[in-house]
PDB file of C-alpha atoms in Angstrom:
ATOM      1  CA  MET A  30     -17.653 -43.776 -42.997  1.00 63.00           C
ATOM      2  CA  LYS A  31     -15.702 -42.742 -46.072  1.00 66.00           C
ATOM      3  CA  SER A  32     -18.291 -40.401 -47.122  1.00 71.00           C
ATOM      4  CA  LEU A  33     -18.292 -38.634 -43.687  1.00 66.00           C
ATOM      5  CA  VAL A  34     -14.516 -38.085 -43.853  1.00 65.00           C
ATOM      6  CA  LYS A  35     -14.932 -36.638 -47.454  1.00 66.00           C
ATOM      7  CA  VAL A  36     -17.746 -34.271 -46.404  1.00 64.00           C
ATOM      8  CA  THR A  37     -15.754 -33.152 -43.280  1.00 70.00           C
ATOM      9  CA  CYS A  38     -12.508 -32.693 -45.272  1.00 63.00           C
ATOM     10  CA  THR A  39     -14.469 -30.666 -47.991  1.00 71.00           C
ATOM     11  CA  ALA A  40     -16.083 -28.537 -45.302  1.00 65.00           C
ATOM     12  CA  PHE A  41     -12.931 -27.907 -43.789  1.00 64.00           C
ATOM     13  CA  ILE A  42     -11.152 -26.889 -46.927  1.00 72.00           C
ATOM     14  CA  LEU A  43     -14.156 -24.626 -47.969  1.00 65.00           C
ATOM     15  CA  THR A  44     -14.206 -23.035 -44.449  1.00 69.00           C
ATOM     16  CA  SER A  45     -10.436 -22.353 -44.655  1.00 68.00           C
ATOM     17  CA  LEU A  46     -10.693 -20.744 -48.205  1.00 62.00           C
ATOM     18  CA  MET A  47     -13.663 -18.686 -47.129  1.00 69.00           C
ATOM     19  CA  ALA A  48     -11.744 -17.333 -44.057  1.00 65.00           C
ATOM     20  CA  ALA A  49      -8.641 -16.588 -46.152  1.00 63.00           C
ATOM     21  CA  CYS A  50     -10.674 -14.738 -48.778  1.00 60.00           C
ATOM     22  CA  ASN A  51     -12.626 -12.835 -46.114  1.00 59.00           C
ATOM     23  CA  GLU A  52      -9.204 -11.904 -44.323  1.00 56.00           C
ATOM     24  CA  GLN A  53      -7.724 -10.587 -47.674  1.00 55.00           C
ATOM     25  CA  THR A  54     -10.897  -8.639 -48.468  1.00 52.00           C
ATOM     26  CA  THR A  55     -10.932  -7.195 -44.854  1.00 52.00           C
ATOM     27  CA  SER A  56      -7.138  -6.216 -45.137  1.00 55.00           C
ATOM     28  CA  THR A  57      -7.702  -4.545 -48.489  1.00 57.00           C
ATOM     29  CA  LYS A  58     -10.660  -2.535 -47.156  1.00 57.00           C
ATOM     30  CA  GLN A  59      -8.496  -1.625 -44.109  1.00 61.00           C
ATOM     31  CA  GLU A  60      -5.701  -0.458 -46.244  1.00 62.00           C
ATOM     32  CA  GLU A  61      -8.070   1.683 -48.459  1.00 62.00           C
ATOM     33  CA  THR A  62      -9.479   3.239 -45.297  1.00 57.00           C
ATOM     34  CA  ASN A  63      -6.027   3.916 -43.862  1.00 58.00           C
ATOM     35  CA  HIS A  64      -5.071   5.696 -47.215  1.00 56.00           C
ATOM     36  CA  ARG A  65      -8.242   7.745 -46.880  1.00 59.00           C
ATOM     37  CA  VAL A  66      -7.401   8.777 -43.489  1.00 53.00           C
ATOM     38  CA  GLU A  67      -3.839   9.640 -44.368  1.00 58.00           C
ATOM     39  CA  ALA A  68      -5.008  11.705 -47.252  1.00 54.00           C
ATOM     40  CA  ALA A  69      -7.397  13.625 -44.987  1.00 52.00           C
ATOM     41  CA  THR A  70      -4.790  14.185 -42.448  1.00 50.00           C
ATOM     42  CA  GLN A  71      -2.491  15.507 -45.054  1.00 54.00           C
ATOM     43  CA  SER A  72      -5.126  17.752 -46.354  1.00 49.00           C
ATOM     44  CA  LYS A  73      -5.736  19.062 -42.974  1.00 49.00           C
ATOM     45  CA  LYS A  74      -2.056  19.677 -42.312  1.00 47.00           C
ATOM     46  CA  SER A  75      -1.741  21.678 -45.606  1.00 45.00           C
ATOM     47  CA  LYS A  76      -4.850  23.799 -44.532  1.00 45.00           C
ATOM     48  CA  GLU A  77      -3.142  24.366 -41.167  1.00 48.00           C
ATOM     49  CA  MET A  78       0.159  25.171 -42.830  1.00 50.00           C
ATOM     50  CA  SER A  79      -1.594  27.771 -44.953  1.00 79.00           C
ATOM     51  CA  GLU A  80      -3.234  29.297 -41.813  1.00 76.00           C
ATOM     52  CA  GLU A  81       0.331  29.316 -40.152  1.00 81.00           C
ATOM     53  CA  GLU A  82       1.724  31.006 -43.317  1.00 82.00           C
ATOM     54  CA  ARG A  83      -1.298  33.508 -43.258  1.00 73.00           C
ATOM     55  CA  LEU A  84      -0.722  34.415 -39.589  1.00 75.00           C
ATOM     56  CA  GLU A  85       3.084  34.876 -40.229  1.00 78.00           C
ATOM     57  CA  LYS A  86       2.274  37.358 -42.999  1.00 82.00           C
ATOM     58  CA  GLY A  87       0.080  39.359 -40.569  1.00 84.00           C
ATOM     59  CA  ILE A  88      -3.146  38.554 -42.310  1.00 88.00           C
ATOM     60  CA  LEU A  89      -6.133  38.256 -40.021  1.00 91.00           C
ATOM     61  CA  LEU A  90      -9.732  37.217 -40.728  1.00 92.00           C
ATOM     62  CA  TYR A  91     -13.041  38.572 -39.412  1.00 92.00           C
ATOM     63  CA  GLY A  92     -13.274  38.307 -35.703  1.00 93.00           C
ATOM     64  CA  GLN A  93      -9.502  37.964 -35.133  1.00 93.00           C
ATOM     65  CA  SER A  94      -7.765  40.636 -33.029  1.00 92.00           C
ATOM     66  CA  SER A  95      -4.622  42.522 -33.248  1.00 91.00           C
ATOM     67  CA  LYS A  96      -3.345  43.799 -29.832  1.00 90.00           C
ATOM     68  CA  GLY A  97      -0.829  46.556 -29.259  1.00 89.00           C
ATOM     69  CA  GLY A  98      -0.042  48.682 -26.268  1.00 89.00           C
ATOM     70  CA  TYR A  99      -3.005  51.053 -26.723  1.00 94.00           C
ATOM     71  CA  TYR A 100      -5.474  49.209 -28.924  1.00 93.00           C
ATOM     72  CA  ARG A 101      -6.947  45.778 -29.524  1.00 94.00           C
ATOM     73  CA  ALA A 102      -8.566  46.059 -32.914  1.00 95.00           C
ATOM     74  CA  THR A 103     -11.003  43.516 -34.468  1.00 96.00           C
ATOM     75  CA  VAL A 104     -12.762  43.719 -38.033  1.00 96.00           C
ATOM     76  CA  GLU A 105     -16.052  42.117 -37.267  1.00 96.00           C
ATOM     77  CA  ASN A 106     -17.306  42.000 -40.996  1.00 95.00           C
ATOM     78  CA  ALA A 107     -17.430  43.911 -44.129  1.00 95.00           C
ATOM     79  CA  LYS A 108     -19.911  44.462 -47.128  1.00 95.00           C
ATOM     80  CA  TYR A 109     -19.801  45.932 -50.442  1.00 94.00           C
ATOM     81  CA  GLU A 110     -22.627  47.978 -52.115  1.00 93.00           C
ATOM     82  CA  LYS A 111     -22.646  49.656 -55.500  1.00 89.00           C
ATOM     83  CA  ALA A 112     -24.431  52.861 -56.283  1.00 86.00           C
ATOM     84  CA  ASP A 113     -24.187  53.974 -59.999  1.00 83.00           C
ATOM     85  CA  LYS A 114     -20.556  53.776 -60.851  1.00 85.00           C
ATOM     86  CA  THR A 115     -19.244  54.166 -57.234  1.00 91.00           C
ATOM     87  CA  GLY A 116     -18.721  51.268 -54.922  1.00 92.00           C
ATOM     88  CA  TYR A 117     -18.611  51.304 -51.105  1.00 94.00           C
ATOM     89  CA  ILE A 118     -17.138  48.941 -48.686  1.00 95.00           C
ATOM     90  CA  THR A 119     -18.360  49.398 -45.108  1.00 95.00           C
ATOM     91  CA  ALA A 120     -16.418  47.503 -42.444  1.00 96.00           C
ATOM     92  CA  ARG A 121     -17.617  47.043 -38.932  1.00 96.00           C
ATOM     93  CA  ILE A 122     -14.615  47.547 -36.483  1.00 97.00           C
ATOM     94  CA  THR A 123     -14.261  47.169 -32.681  1.00 97.00           C
ATOM     95  CA  ILE A 124     -11.438  48.914 -30.912  1.00 96.00           C
ATOM     96  CA  ASN A 125     -10.612  48.111 -27.213  1.00 96.00           C
ATOM     97  CA  ASN A 126      -8.598  50.481 -25.098  1.00 95.00           C
ATOM     98  CA  VAL A 127      -5.960  48.231 -23.522  1.00 95.00           C
ATOM     99  CA  ARG A 128      -3.741  50.833 -22.009  1.00 93.00           C
ATOM    100  CA  GLU A 129      -2.252  49.813 -18.717  1.00 93.00           C
ATOM    101  CA  ASP A 130      -1.778  53.394 -17.503  1.00 94.00           C
ATOM    102  CA  GLN A 131      -5.626  53.697 -17.446  1.00 93.00           C
ATOM    103  CA  LYS A 132      -5.810  56.749 -19.805  1.00 94.00           C
ATOM    104  CA  THR A 133      -8.388  57.335 -22.356  1.00 94.00           C
ATOM    105  CA  ILE A 134      -7.825  57.005 -26.039  1.00 94.00           C
ATOM    106  CA  ASN A 135      -8.828  59.069 -29.179  1.00 94.00           C
ATOM    107  CA  LEU A 136      -9.809  56.751 -32.023  1.00 95.00           C
ATOM    108  CA  SER A 137      -9.982  59.700 -34.420  1.00 93.00           C
ATOM    109  CA  GLU A 138      -6.045  59.373 -34.945  1.00 94.00           C
ATOM    110  CA  ILE A 139      -6.322  56.019 -36.555  1.00 95.00           C
ATOM    111  CA  LYS A 140      -6.178  56.103 -40.328  1.00 96.00           C
ATOM    112  CA  TYR A 141      -7.994  53.282 -42.311  1.00 96.00           C
ATOM    113  CA  SER A 142      -7.429  51.962 -45.887  1.00 95.00           C
ATOM    114  CA  VAL A 143      -8.474  49.070 -48.044  1.00 95.00           C
ATOM    115  CA  LYS A 144      -5.869  47.849 -50.538  1.00 94.00           C
ATOM    116  CA  ASP A 145      -6.604  45.656 -53.581  1.00 91.00           C
ATOM    117  CA  GLU A 146      -3.443  43.418 -53.340  1.00 89.00           C
ATOM    118  CA  LYS A 147      -3.846  42.294 -56.889  1.00 88.00           C
ATOM    119  CA  THR A 148      -3.568  45.903 -58.527  1.00 90.00           C
ATOM    120  CA  GLY A 149      -2.105  47.763 -55.728  1.00 91.00           C
ATOM    121  CA  LYS A 150      -4.822  50.350 -55.638  1.00 93.00           C
ATOM    122  CA  THR A 151      -5.578  51.862 -52.138  1.00 94.00           C
ATOM    123  CA  TYR A 152      -8.833  53.450 -50.928  1.00 95.00           C
ATOM    124  CA  LYS A 153      -8.908  55.603 -47.818  1.00 96.00           C
ATOM    125  CA  GLY A 154     -11.595  55.031 -45.254  1.00 96.00           C
ATOM    126  CA  GLN A 155     -13.653  57.482 -43.250  1.00 95.00           C
ATOM    127  CA  ALA A 156     -14.822  56.310 -39.585  1.00 95.00           C
ATOM    128  CA  MET A 157     -18.442  56.858 -38.904  1.00 93.00           C
ATOM    129  CA  PRO A 158     -18.936  56.856 -35.185  1.00 91.00           C
ATOM    130  CA  MET A 159     -22.471  57.165 -33.753  1.00 88.00           C
ATOM    131  CA  TYR A 160     -21.111  59.437 -30.812  1.00 87.00           C
ATOM    132  CA  GLU A 161     -18.182  61.629 -31.686  1.00 88.00           C
ATOM    133  CA  ASP A 162     -17.383  62.538 -28.007  1.00 88.00           C
ATOM    134  CA  LYS A 163     -17.226  58.789 -27.020  1.00 90.00           C
ATOM    135  CA  PHE A 164     -15.077  58.097 -30.162  1.00 92.00           C
ATOM    136  CA  LYS A 165     -12.458  60.624 -28.920  1.00 92.00           C
ATOM    137  CA  THR A 166     -12.454  59.610 -25.304  1.00 93.00           C
ATOM    138  CA  VAL A 167     -12.679  55.722 -24.881  1.00 94.00           C
ATOM    139  CA  PRO A 168     -11.928  54.921 -21.207  1.00 95.00           C
ATOM    140  CA  ALA A 169      -9.374  52.178 -20.357  1.00 93.00           C
ATOM    141  CA  GLY A 170     -10.872  48.654 -20.415  1.00 93.00           C
ATOM    142  CA  TYR A 171     -13.765  49.852 -22.702  1.00 95.00           C
ATOM    143  CA  SER A 172     -14.460  49.279 -26.314  1.00 94.00           C
ATOM    144  CA  LEU A 173     -16.317  50.932 -29.075  1.00 95.00           C
ATOM    145  CA  THR A 174     -17.803  49.470 -32.228  1.00 96.00           C
ATOM    146  CA  PHE A 175     -18.343  51.545 -35.289  1.00 96.00           C
ATOM    147  CA  GLU A 176     -18.224  51.464 -39.065  1.00 97.00           C
ATOM    148  CA  VAL A 177     -15.664  52.681 -41.481  1.00 97.00           C
ATOM    149  CA  SER A 178     -16.718  53.437 -45.146  1.00 96.00           C
ATOM    150  CA  PHE A 179     -14.386  53.205 -48.128  1.00 96.00           C
ATOM    151  CA  MET A 180     -15.516  55.000 -51.358  1.00 94.00           C
ATOM    152  CA  MET A 181     -14.268  53.527 -54.662  1.00 92.00           C
ATOM    153  CA  GLU A 182     -15.045  55.698 -57.666  1.00 90.00           C
ATOM    154  CA  LYS A 183     -13.910  52.915 -60.075  1.00 85.00           C
ATOM    155  CA  PRO A 184     -14.349  49.756 -58.163  1.00 85.00           C
ATOM    156  CA  PRO A 185     -12.574  46.566 -59.306  1.00 85.00           C
ATOM    157  CA  LYS A 186     -14.552  43.818 -60.770  1.00 84.00           C
ATOM    158  CA  ASP A 187     -12.794  41.138 -58.590  1.00 86.00           C
ATOM    159  CA  LEU A 188     -13.186  41.826 -54.841  1.00 88.00           C
ATOM    160  CA  ASN A 189     -11.316  38.773 -53.720  1.00 87.00           C
ATOM    161  CA  ASN A 190      -8.028  40.587 -53.075  1.00 88.00           C
ATOM    162  CA  MET A 191      -9.315  43.257 -50.722  1.00 93.00           C
ATOM    163  CA  TYR A 192      -7.422  43.925 -47.259  1.00 95.00           C
ATOM    164  CA  LEU A 193      -8.175  46.407 -44.761  1.00 95.00           C
ATOM    165  CA  TYR A 194      -5.137  48.300 -43.129  1.00 95.00           C
ATOM    166  CA  MET A 195      -5.094  50.456 -39.958  1.00 95.00           C
ATOM    167  CA  ASP A 196      -2.389  52.957 -39.148  1.00 93.00           C
ATOM    168  CA  SER A 197      -1.768  54.634 -35.835  1.00 92.00           C
ATOM    169  CA  LYS A 198       1.141  57.025 -34.998  1.00 91.00           C
ATOM    170  CA  ILE A 199       0.901  56.186 -31.158  1.00 90.00           C
ATOM    171  CA  ASP A 200       0.463  52.528 -31.518  1.00 89.00           C
ATOM    172  CA  PRO A 201       1.184  51.114 -34.928  1.00 87.00           C
ATOM    173  CA  PHE A 202      -0.427  48.099 -36.463  1.00 84.00           C
ATOM    174  CA  THR A 203       2.885  46.905 -37.790  1.00 81.00           C
ATOM    175  CA  ASP A 204       2.406  44.272 -40.640  1.00 81.00           C
ATOM    176  CA  THR A 205      -1.210  43.537 -39.645  1.00 89.00           C
ATOM    177  CA  HIS A 206      -4.137  43.725 -41.999  1.00 93.00           C
ATOM    178  CA  TRP A 207      -7.562  41.923 -42.425  1.00 94.00           C
ATOM    179  CA  LYS A 208      -8.658  39.880 -45.456  1.00 94.00           C
ATOM    180  CA  LEU A 209     -12.115  41.133 -46.473  1.00 93.00           C
ATOM    181  CA  ASP A 210     -13.862  37.961 -47.529  1.00 88.00           C
ATOM    182  CA  ASN A 211     -17.275  37.501 -49.103  1.00 84.00           C
ATOM    183  CA  LEU A 212     -17.567  41.099 -50.568  1.00 84.00           C
ATOM    184  CA  VAL A 213     -20.426  40.673 -52.991  1.00 70.00           C
ATOM    185  CA  SER A 214     -22.495  43.389 -54.530  1.00 56.00           C
ATOM    186  CA  LYS A 215     -26.005  43.513 -53.054  1.00 50.00           C
TER     187      LYS A 215
END
C-alpha cells in the first residue's frame, strides 16, 4: 500500500512539473508570436505612413489618377531605351474628358516633362497620338490613351529619381506628378 501511495505521489508531482513546464514554454512561444505580430504591424504602419506622405506630396504611381475640372490623367507605365548616347523614356498616358459642360477637350495644350529629382535636370516630352484629329477633340466622357516620348541627350546613370509632370493652362495639375518606377535599359 505504501508503494502505491509513493507511486501515486511521484506521478502527481511529475505530472504537475510537466504541466508547469509546458505552460511556461507555451507562454514564451505565445509572447514571441505576439512580438512578431506587433513588429509586422509596425512595419505595415510605417509603409502606410510613407504612402500617406507620398500622396501628401502629390506623388502618384502607375495606374493612379489625378482629376481636375477638365482632365483625369493616369500614367499607365513607362519604359527606358538607349540608342547610342541618347536615352528615351516613353510613357503611356490616358486622359479622360471629365468636363461637366459636355464640351470637347484638346489634349495638345498639355505640356509634359520628366524631371530627375536628384539632379534637377528636366526633359521635355512630345505627345505621340495615333490620330491627331481625335487628340484635338476628345468628347465628354471619353478617354484617349497615347504615348509621350522624352529624349535625353545625356541620360543619367541612375534612373530611380525620375518623375513625370503634366502642365495645362486650362486645368493645371497643381503639385501632382508620377514616379516612374522600373526604368531599366533594354
